[in-house]
Each structure stands twice: as C-alpha cells, then as structure tokens.
Short mmCIF file of C-alpha atoms and ligand atoms in Angstrom, two decimals:
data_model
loop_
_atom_site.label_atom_id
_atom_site.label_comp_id
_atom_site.label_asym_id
_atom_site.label_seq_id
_atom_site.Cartn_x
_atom_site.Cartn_y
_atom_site.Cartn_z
CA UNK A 29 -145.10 174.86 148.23
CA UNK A 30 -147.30 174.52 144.91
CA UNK A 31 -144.90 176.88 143.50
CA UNK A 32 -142.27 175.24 144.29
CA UNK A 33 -143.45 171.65 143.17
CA UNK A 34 -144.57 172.99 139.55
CA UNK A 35 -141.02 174.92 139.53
CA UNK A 36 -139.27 171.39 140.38
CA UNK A 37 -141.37 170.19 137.99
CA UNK A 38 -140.55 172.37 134.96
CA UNK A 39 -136.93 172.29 135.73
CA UNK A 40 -136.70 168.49 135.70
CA UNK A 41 -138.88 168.14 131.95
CA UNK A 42 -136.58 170.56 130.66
CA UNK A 43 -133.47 169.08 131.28
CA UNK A 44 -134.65 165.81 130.26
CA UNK A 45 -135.96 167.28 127.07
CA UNK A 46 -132.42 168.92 126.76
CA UNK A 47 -130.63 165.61 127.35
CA UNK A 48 -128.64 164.92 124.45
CA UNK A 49 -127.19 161.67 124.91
CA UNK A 50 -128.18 158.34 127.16
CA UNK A 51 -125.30 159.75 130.18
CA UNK A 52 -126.25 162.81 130.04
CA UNK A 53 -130.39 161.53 130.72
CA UNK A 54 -129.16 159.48 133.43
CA UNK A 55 -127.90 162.44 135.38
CA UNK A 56 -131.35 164.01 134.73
CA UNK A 57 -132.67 161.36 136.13
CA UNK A 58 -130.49 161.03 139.00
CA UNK A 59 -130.86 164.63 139.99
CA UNK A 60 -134.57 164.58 139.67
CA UNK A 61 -136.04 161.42 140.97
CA UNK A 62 -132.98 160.27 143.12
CA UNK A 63 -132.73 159.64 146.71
CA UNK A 64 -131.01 163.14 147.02
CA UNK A 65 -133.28 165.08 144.15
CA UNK A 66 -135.69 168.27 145.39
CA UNK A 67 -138.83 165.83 144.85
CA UNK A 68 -137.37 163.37 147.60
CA UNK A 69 -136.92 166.76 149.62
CA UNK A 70 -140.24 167.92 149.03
CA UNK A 71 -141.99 164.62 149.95
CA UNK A 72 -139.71 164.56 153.38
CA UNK A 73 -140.79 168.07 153.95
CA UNK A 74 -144.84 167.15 154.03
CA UNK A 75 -145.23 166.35 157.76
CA UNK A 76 -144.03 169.88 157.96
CA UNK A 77 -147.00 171.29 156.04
CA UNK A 78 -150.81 171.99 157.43
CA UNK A 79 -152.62 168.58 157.57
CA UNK A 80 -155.40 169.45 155.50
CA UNK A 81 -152.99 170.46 152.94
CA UNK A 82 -151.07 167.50 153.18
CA UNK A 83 -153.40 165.14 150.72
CA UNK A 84 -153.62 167.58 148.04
CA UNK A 85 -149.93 168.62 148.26
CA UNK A 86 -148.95 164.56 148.43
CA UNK A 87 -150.89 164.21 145.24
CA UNK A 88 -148.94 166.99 143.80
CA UNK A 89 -145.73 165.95 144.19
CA UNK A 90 -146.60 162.39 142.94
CA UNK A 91 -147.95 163.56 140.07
CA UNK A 92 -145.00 165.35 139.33
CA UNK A 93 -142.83 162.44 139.85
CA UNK A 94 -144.94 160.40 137.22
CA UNK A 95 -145.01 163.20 135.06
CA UNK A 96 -141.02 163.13 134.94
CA UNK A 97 -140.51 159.58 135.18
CA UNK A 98 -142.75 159.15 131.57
CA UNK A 99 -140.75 162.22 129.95
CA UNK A 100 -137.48 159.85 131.14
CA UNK A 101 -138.80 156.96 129.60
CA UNK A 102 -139.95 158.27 126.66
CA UNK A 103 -136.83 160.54 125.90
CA UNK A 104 -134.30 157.59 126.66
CA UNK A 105 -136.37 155.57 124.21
CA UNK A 106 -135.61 158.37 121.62
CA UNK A 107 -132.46 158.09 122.57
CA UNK A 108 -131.64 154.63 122.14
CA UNK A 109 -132.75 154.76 119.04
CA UNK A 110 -130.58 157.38 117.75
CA UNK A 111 -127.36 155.90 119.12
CA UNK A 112 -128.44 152.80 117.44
CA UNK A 113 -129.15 155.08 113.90
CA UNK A 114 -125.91 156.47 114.52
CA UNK A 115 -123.73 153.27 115.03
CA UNK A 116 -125.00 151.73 111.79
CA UNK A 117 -124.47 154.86 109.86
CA UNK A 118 -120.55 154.38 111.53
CA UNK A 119 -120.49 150.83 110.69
CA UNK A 120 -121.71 151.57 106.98
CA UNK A 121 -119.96 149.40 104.69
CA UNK A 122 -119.12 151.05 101.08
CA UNK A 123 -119.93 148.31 98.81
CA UNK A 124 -117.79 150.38 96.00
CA UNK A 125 -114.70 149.33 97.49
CA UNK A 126 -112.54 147.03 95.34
CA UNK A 127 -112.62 143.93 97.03
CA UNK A 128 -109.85 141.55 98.04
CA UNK A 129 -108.73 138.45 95.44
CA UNK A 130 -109.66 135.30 96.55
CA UNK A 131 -106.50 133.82 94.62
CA UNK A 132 -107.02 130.60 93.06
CA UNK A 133 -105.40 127.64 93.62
CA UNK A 134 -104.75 125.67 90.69
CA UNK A 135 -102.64 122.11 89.82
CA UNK A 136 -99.06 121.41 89.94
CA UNK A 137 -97.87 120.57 86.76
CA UNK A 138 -96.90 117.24 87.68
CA UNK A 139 -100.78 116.64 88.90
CA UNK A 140 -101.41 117.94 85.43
CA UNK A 141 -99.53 115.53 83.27
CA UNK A 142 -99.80 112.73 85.88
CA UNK A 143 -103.57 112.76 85.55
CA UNK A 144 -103.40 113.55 81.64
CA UNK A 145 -101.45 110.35 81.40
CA UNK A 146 -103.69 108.25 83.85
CA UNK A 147 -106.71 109.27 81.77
CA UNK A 148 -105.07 108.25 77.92
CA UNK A 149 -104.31 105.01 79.83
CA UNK A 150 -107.80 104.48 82.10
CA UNK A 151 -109.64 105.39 78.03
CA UNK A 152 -107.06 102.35 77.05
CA UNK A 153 -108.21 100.08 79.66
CA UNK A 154 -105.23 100.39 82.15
CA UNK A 155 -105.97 100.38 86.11
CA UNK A 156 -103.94 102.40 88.32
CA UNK A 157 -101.97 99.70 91.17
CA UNK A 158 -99.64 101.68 93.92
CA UNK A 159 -96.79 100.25 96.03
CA UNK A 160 -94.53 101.50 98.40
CA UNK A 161 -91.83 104.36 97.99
CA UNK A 162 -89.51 102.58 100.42
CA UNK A 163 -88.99 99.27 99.03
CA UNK A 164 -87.12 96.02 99.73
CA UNK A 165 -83.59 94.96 97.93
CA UNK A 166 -85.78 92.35 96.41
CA UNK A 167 -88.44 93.72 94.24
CA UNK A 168 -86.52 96.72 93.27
CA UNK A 169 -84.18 95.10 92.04
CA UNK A 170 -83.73 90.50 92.17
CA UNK A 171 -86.73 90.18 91.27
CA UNK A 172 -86.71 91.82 88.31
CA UNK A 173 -83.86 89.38 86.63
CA UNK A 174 -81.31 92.19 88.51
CA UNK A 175 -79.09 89.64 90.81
CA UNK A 176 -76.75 91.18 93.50
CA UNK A 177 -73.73 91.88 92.30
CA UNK A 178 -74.81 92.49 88.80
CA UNK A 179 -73.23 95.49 86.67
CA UNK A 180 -76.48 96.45 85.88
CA UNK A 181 -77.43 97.76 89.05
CA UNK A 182 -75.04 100.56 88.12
CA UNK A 183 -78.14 101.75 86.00
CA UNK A 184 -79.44 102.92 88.96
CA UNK A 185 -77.67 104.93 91.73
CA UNK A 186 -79.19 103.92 94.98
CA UNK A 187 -80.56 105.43 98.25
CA UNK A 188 -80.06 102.56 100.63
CA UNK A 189 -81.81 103.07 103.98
CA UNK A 190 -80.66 99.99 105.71
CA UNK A 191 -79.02 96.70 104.43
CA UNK A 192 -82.10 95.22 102.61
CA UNK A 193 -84.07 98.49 102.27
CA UNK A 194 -84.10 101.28 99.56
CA UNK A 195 -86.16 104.05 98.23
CA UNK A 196 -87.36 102.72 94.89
CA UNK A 197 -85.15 103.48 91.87
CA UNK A 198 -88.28 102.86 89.85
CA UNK A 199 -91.76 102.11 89.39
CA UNK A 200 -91.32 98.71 88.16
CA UNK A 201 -91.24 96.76 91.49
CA UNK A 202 -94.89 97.23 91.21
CA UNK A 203 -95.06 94.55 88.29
CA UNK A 204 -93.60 91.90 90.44
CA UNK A 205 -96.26 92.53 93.32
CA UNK A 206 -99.26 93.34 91.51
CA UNK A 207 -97.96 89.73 89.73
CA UNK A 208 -97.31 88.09 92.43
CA UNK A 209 -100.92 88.77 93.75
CA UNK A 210 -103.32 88.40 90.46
CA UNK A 211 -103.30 86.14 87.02
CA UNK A 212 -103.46 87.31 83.60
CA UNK A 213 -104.93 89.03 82.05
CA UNK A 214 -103.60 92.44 83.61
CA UNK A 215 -103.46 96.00 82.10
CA UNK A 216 -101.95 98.10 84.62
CA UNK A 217 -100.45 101.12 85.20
CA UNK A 218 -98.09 102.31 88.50
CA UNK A 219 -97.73 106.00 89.06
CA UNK A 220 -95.45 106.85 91.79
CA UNK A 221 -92.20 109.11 93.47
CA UNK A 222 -89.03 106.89 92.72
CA UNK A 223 -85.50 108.18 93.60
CA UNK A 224 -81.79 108.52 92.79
CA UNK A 225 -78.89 109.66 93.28
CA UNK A 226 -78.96 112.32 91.17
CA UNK A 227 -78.82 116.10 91.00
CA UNK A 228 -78.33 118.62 88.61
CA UNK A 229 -80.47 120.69 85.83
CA UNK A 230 -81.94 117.85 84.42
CA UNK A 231 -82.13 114.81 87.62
CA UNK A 232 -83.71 115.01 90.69
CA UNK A 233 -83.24 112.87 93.56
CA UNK A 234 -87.18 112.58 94.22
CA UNK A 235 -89.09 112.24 90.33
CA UNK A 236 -92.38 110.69 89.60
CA UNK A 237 -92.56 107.81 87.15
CA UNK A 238 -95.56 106.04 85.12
CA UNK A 239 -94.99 102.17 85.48
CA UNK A 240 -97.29 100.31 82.51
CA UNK A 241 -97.35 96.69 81.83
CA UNK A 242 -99.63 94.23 80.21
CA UNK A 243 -100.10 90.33 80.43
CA UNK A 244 -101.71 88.25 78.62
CA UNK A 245 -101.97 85.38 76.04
CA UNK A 246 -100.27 85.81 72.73
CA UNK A 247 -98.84 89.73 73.52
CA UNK A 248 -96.88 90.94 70.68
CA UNK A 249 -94.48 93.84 70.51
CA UNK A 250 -96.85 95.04 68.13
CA UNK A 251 -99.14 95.04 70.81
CA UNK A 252 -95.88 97.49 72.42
CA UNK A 253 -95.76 99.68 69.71
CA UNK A 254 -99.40 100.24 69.14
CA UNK A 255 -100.19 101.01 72.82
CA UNK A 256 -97.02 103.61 73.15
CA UNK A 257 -97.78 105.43 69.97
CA UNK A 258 -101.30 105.73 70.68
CA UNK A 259 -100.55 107.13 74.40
CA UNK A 260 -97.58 109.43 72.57
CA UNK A 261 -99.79 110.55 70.54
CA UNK A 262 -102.58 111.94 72.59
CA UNK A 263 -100.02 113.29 74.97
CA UNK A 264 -97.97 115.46 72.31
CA UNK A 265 -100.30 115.41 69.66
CA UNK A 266 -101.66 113.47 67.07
CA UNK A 267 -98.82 114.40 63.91
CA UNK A 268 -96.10 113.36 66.39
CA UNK A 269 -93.84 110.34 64.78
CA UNK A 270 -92.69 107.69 67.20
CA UNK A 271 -89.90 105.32 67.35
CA UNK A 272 -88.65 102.50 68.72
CA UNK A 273 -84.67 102.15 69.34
CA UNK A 274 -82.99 98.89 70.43
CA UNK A 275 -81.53 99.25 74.28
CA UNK A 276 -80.99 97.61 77.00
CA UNK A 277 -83.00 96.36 80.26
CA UNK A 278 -82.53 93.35 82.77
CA UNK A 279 -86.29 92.81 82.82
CA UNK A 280 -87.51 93.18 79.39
CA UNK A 281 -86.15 91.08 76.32
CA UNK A 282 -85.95 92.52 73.72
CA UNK A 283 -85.88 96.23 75.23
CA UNK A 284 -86.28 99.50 73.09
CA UNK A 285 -85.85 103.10 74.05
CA UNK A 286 -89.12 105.23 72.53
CA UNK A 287 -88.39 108.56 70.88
CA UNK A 288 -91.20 111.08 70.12
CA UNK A 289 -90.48 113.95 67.46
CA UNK A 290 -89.25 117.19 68.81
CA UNK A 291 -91.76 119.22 70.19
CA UNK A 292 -90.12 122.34 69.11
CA UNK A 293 -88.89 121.43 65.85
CA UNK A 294 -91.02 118.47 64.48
CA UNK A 295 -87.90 116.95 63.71
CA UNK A 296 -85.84 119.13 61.91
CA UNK A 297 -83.16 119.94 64.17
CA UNK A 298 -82.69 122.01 67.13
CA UNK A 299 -80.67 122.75 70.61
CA UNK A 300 -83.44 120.65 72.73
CA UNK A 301 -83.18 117.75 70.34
CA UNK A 302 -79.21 118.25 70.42
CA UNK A 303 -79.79 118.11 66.62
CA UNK A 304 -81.55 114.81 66.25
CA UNK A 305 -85.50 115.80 65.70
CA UNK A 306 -86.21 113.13 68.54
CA UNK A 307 -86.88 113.22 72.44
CA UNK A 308 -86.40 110.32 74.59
CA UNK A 309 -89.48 109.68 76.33
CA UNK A 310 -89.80 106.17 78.08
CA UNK A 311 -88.12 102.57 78.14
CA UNK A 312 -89.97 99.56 77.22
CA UNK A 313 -89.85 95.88 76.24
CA UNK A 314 -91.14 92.10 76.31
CA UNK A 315 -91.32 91.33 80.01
CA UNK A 316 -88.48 88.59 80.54
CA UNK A 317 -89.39 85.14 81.29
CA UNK A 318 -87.04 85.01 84.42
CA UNK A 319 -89.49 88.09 85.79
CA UNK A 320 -92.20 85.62 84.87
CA UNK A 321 -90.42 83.00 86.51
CA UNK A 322 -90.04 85.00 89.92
CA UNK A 323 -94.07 85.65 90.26
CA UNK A 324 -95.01 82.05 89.00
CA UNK A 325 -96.20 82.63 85.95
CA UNK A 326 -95.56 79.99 82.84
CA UNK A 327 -93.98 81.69 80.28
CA UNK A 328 -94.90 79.43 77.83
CA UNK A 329 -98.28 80.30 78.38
CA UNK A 330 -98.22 84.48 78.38
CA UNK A 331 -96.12 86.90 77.30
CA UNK A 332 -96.71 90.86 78.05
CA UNK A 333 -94.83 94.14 77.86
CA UNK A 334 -93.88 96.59 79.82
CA UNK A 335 -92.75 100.10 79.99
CA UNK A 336 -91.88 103.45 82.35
CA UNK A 337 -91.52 107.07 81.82
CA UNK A 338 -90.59 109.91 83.53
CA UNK A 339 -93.33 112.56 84.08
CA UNK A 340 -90.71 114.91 84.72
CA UNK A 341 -89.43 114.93 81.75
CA UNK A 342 -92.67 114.63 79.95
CA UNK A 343 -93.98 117.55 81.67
CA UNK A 344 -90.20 119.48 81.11
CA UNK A 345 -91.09 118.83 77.25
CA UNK A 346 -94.31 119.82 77.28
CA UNK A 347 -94.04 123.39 78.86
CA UNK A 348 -90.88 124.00 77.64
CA UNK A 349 -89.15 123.90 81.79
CA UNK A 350 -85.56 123.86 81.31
CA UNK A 351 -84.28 122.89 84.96
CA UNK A 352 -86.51 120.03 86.40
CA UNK A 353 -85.58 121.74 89.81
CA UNK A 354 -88.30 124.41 89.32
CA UNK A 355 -90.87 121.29 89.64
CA UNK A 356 -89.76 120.84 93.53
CA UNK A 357 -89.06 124.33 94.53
CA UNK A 358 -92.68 125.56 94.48
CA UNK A 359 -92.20 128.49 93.95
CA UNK A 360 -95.20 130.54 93.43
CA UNK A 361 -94.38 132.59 90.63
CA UNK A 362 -93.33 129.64 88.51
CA UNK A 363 -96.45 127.28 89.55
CA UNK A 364 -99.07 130.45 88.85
CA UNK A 365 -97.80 129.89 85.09
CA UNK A 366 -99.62 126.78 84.49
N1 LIG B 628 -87.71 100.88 85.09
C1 LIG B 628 -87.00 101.42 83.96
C2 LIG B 628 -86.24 102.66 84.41
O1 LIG B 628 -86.60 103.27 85.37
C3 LIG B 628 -87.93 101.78 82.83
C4 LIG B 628 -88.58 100.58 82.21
C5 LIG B 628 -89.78 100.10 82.74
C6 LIG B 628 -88.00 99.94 81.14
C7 LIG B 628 -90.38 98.98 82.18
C8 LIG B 628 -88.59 98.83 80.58
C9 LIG B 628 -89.77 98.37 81.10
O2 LIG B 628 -85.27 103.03 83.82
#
C-alpha cells in the first residue's frame, strides 16, 4: 500500500512537471486528484486496510495529495506566465514599419481667396454683413432702382423659385437690408453664393461674390478709386496698374468697370488678356440716390460707393484655372494643388 501511494505519487509530479501547456496540466490534474484518480481509489480502499495501519496510511495519502496539488499550482503558475510571454512576443508590433499618411486636409481655393479678400478689407475697416441666398423679387432687384419690367433685368438671367422668390443674382441685395436696418456711417462688406443662369467654361450657375459698399458724409469717387486700388493691389500685387472704365449699372451713378493689369503679361499682350494687358475684375460706382431713396436715407446728406466682384474669377486669375467648373467638381486631384 506504501508502495503503491509513493508510486501514485511519483507518477502524478511527473506528469505535471511534463505538462507543457495549461490543457494539457488540467488533465494532470484531473487524472490525479479527480473524483475518478488512483488517490480517490486509494483513500476509498482504507477501511479495507488493518486499523492500526489506517492513521498512518490516511496521513500518507493526504500528504501525497498536498504534495501534488502544490506541484499543480506552482507549475500552472509557470505556465500562465509563459502563455502570457508568448502572446506579447505574437502581438509584437515592429515599430520599423512605414506608417500610414494621415493626409492633410487643406482649403478650397475659394476659402482661400474669400478669406484673403475679407482680411485686405477687415485691415481697411470693412465688416462682414450676410443675407439670404434665396431672396425676394424686391431686394434683388426693385429695390435697387431695377423696376419690373425694366431691360436691365436682362443683366441678370434669373432662377425664379416661385412668383416673388429668386436665388440671388448678386450680392448687392445686402446693401438695401443692411441699409434699411443701420445709419451712416457704414463700411461693409457681403460675401456670399449668388446664382445664374449660366453654364459653360467660364459661368457657373452657383459663384461666390464679394459685395462692398460705403456710406457716409461727403464720399467721393476718389474715395472709389483709392479703396479698389488699394484692395487690387494687395490681392495681385503691389506693381499691378488699375483702371477705371465707364459702364453701366441701375444702382450706381456714375458706374465704372475696374481692370487690373494682366497677371501673366503685366500688360503687354497675351491670349488671357485677349490682347488688351487688362483683366476685368469687379463693377463699381456712386450708390444712386433712388437706392438711397428706397432705405430712407437723404441723399442730400450722404453719398457712398459701392462695388462687387466675383471670387471666381479672382481666384481663376490668380492660379491660372482655366474652366471655373474645376472649382465645384471637387475633385481631389485638382483641390490637393493648392
Ligand atoms: N451687383 C453687380 C453685379 O453682380 C456688381 C456691382 C455691385 C456693381 C455694386 C456696382 C456696384 O454685376
């Protein structure tokens, strides 16, 4: 019987020493210390020995059970640890791999030249005033000295949504509500979408214009031209001549079409000036006395310009884009360029 325990005993430390995995322990363990192992057997098989044999035999077999049950713990401890070694070895990262491109988002060029122009203007002491995209009959277009009816609405071909509603043709609506809200003085400037109907390389339906106008007492045109050239300048550079043609507007008498000198050839000549040396870059003038008239204003009392350009254009010149299309296609390989 003491044989036989020690043998049991032996047995059962070897093949937990020999267990090379967590499973393969637990089937040691199973096998020696279940309810169906030879210890379990042996213990069962006591009342069967000599009674003064029993104690010392009893404590045999327990001791042999504690014996295995600490080699258990202590090998499935080692155990642990090496699947755990082993599973961050796996996991390993290799810190020489190239890693992926965060890729960078960057601004559209409109954002670009739209902010470029709202800083000249904010240094100049302009302040940015918003109004709607969808706009009534009225302030698009009767309010600013354009009655119904009149040939010169022809100047601008309309998106009507409903009877007395229209996408804005233009920025300039905003002059007859910021006006109808506030007194002179007022130095402001409108960016916004305005729309047409219009489409080929060089018109878009949906474009972005910069609205300016300023109020005041005793505004001169010379107060015009020195506010446009100065803006002109620090938007195409400082050698840039300017000029001022006569034209045509319903809200601003007299009116004047602005010309910058070709940004490719400074004026000499070439096939984006069609030959001229200039580039027309905005429409401007002396605000009318009947817009006056429409906000309540005296125009006795205050005269003021006004002017709007397209930013489309402004950024076409700048980057040298030929078809203002590219500016609403977003395509990524022509907006990484900038
Ligand atoms: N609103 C005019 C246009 O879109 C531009 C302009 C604005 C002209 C202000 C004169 C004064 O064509």
């Amino acid at each position: 019987m003491e044989e036989k325990i020690s043998r049991l005993r032996d047995e059962a430390l070897r093949a937990v020493a020999d267990s090379r995995n967590l499973a393969a322990l637990d089937e040691a363990r199973v096998k020696y210390t279940g309810k169906k192992s030879g210890l379990q057997e042996l213990l069962k098989s006591l009342g069967a020995a000599a009674p003064e044999e029993r104690p010392k035999l009893g404590a045999l077999v327990n001791e042999a059970k504690q014996a295995i049950e600490q080699a258990l713990g202590d090998r499935k401890a080692v155990l642990r640890q090496t699947e755990q070694d082993q599973k961050i070895a796996a996991e390993k990262l290799d810190i020489t791999l190239p890693g992926k491109g965060i890729k960078r988002g960057r601004l559209h060029p409109l954002t670009q030249v739209m902010d470029e122009a709202k800083a000249i203007f904010g240094r100049l002491g302009f302040e940015i005033a918003e109004g709607p995209e969808a706009e009534t009959e009225y302030y698009n277009f009767d309010g600013l000295n354009i009655p119904p009816h009149h040939p010169s609405r022809d100047m601008w071909a309309t998106f009507f949504i409903k009877d007395d509603v229209l996408l804005r043709t233009h920025t300039s609506p905003v002059q007859i509500r910021v006006m109808e809200k506030r007194k002179p003085p007022l130095a402001i400037i409108a960016p916004g979408r305005v729309y047409r109907r219009d489409s080929d390389a060089t018109h878009s339906p949906v474009f972005q214009q910069l609205e300016g106008f300023l109020v005041n007492e005793n505004v001169t045109f010379g107060d015009l031209k020195g506010t446009l050239t100065e803006f002109l300048r620090q938007m195409f550079g400082k050698e840039k001549n300017v000029r001022f043609r006569p034209s045509f507007f319903p809200f601003t008498e007299p009116s004047a079409e602005v010309d910058v000198e070709c940004v490719i050839c400074s004026g000499k000549g070439c096939r984006l000036c069609k030959g001229t040396g200039w580039l027309e870059i905005l429409g401007a003038g002396m605000i009318d006395p009947n817009v006056f008239k429409a906000v309540g204003y005296d125009a006795e009392k205050y005269s003021g310009f006004a002017f709007g350009m397209g930013i489309d254009r402004i950024a076409m010149l700048k980057y040298g884009i030929d078809d203002i299309r590219l500016l609403y296609e977003n395509d990524l390989r022509f907006l990484e360029q900038f």
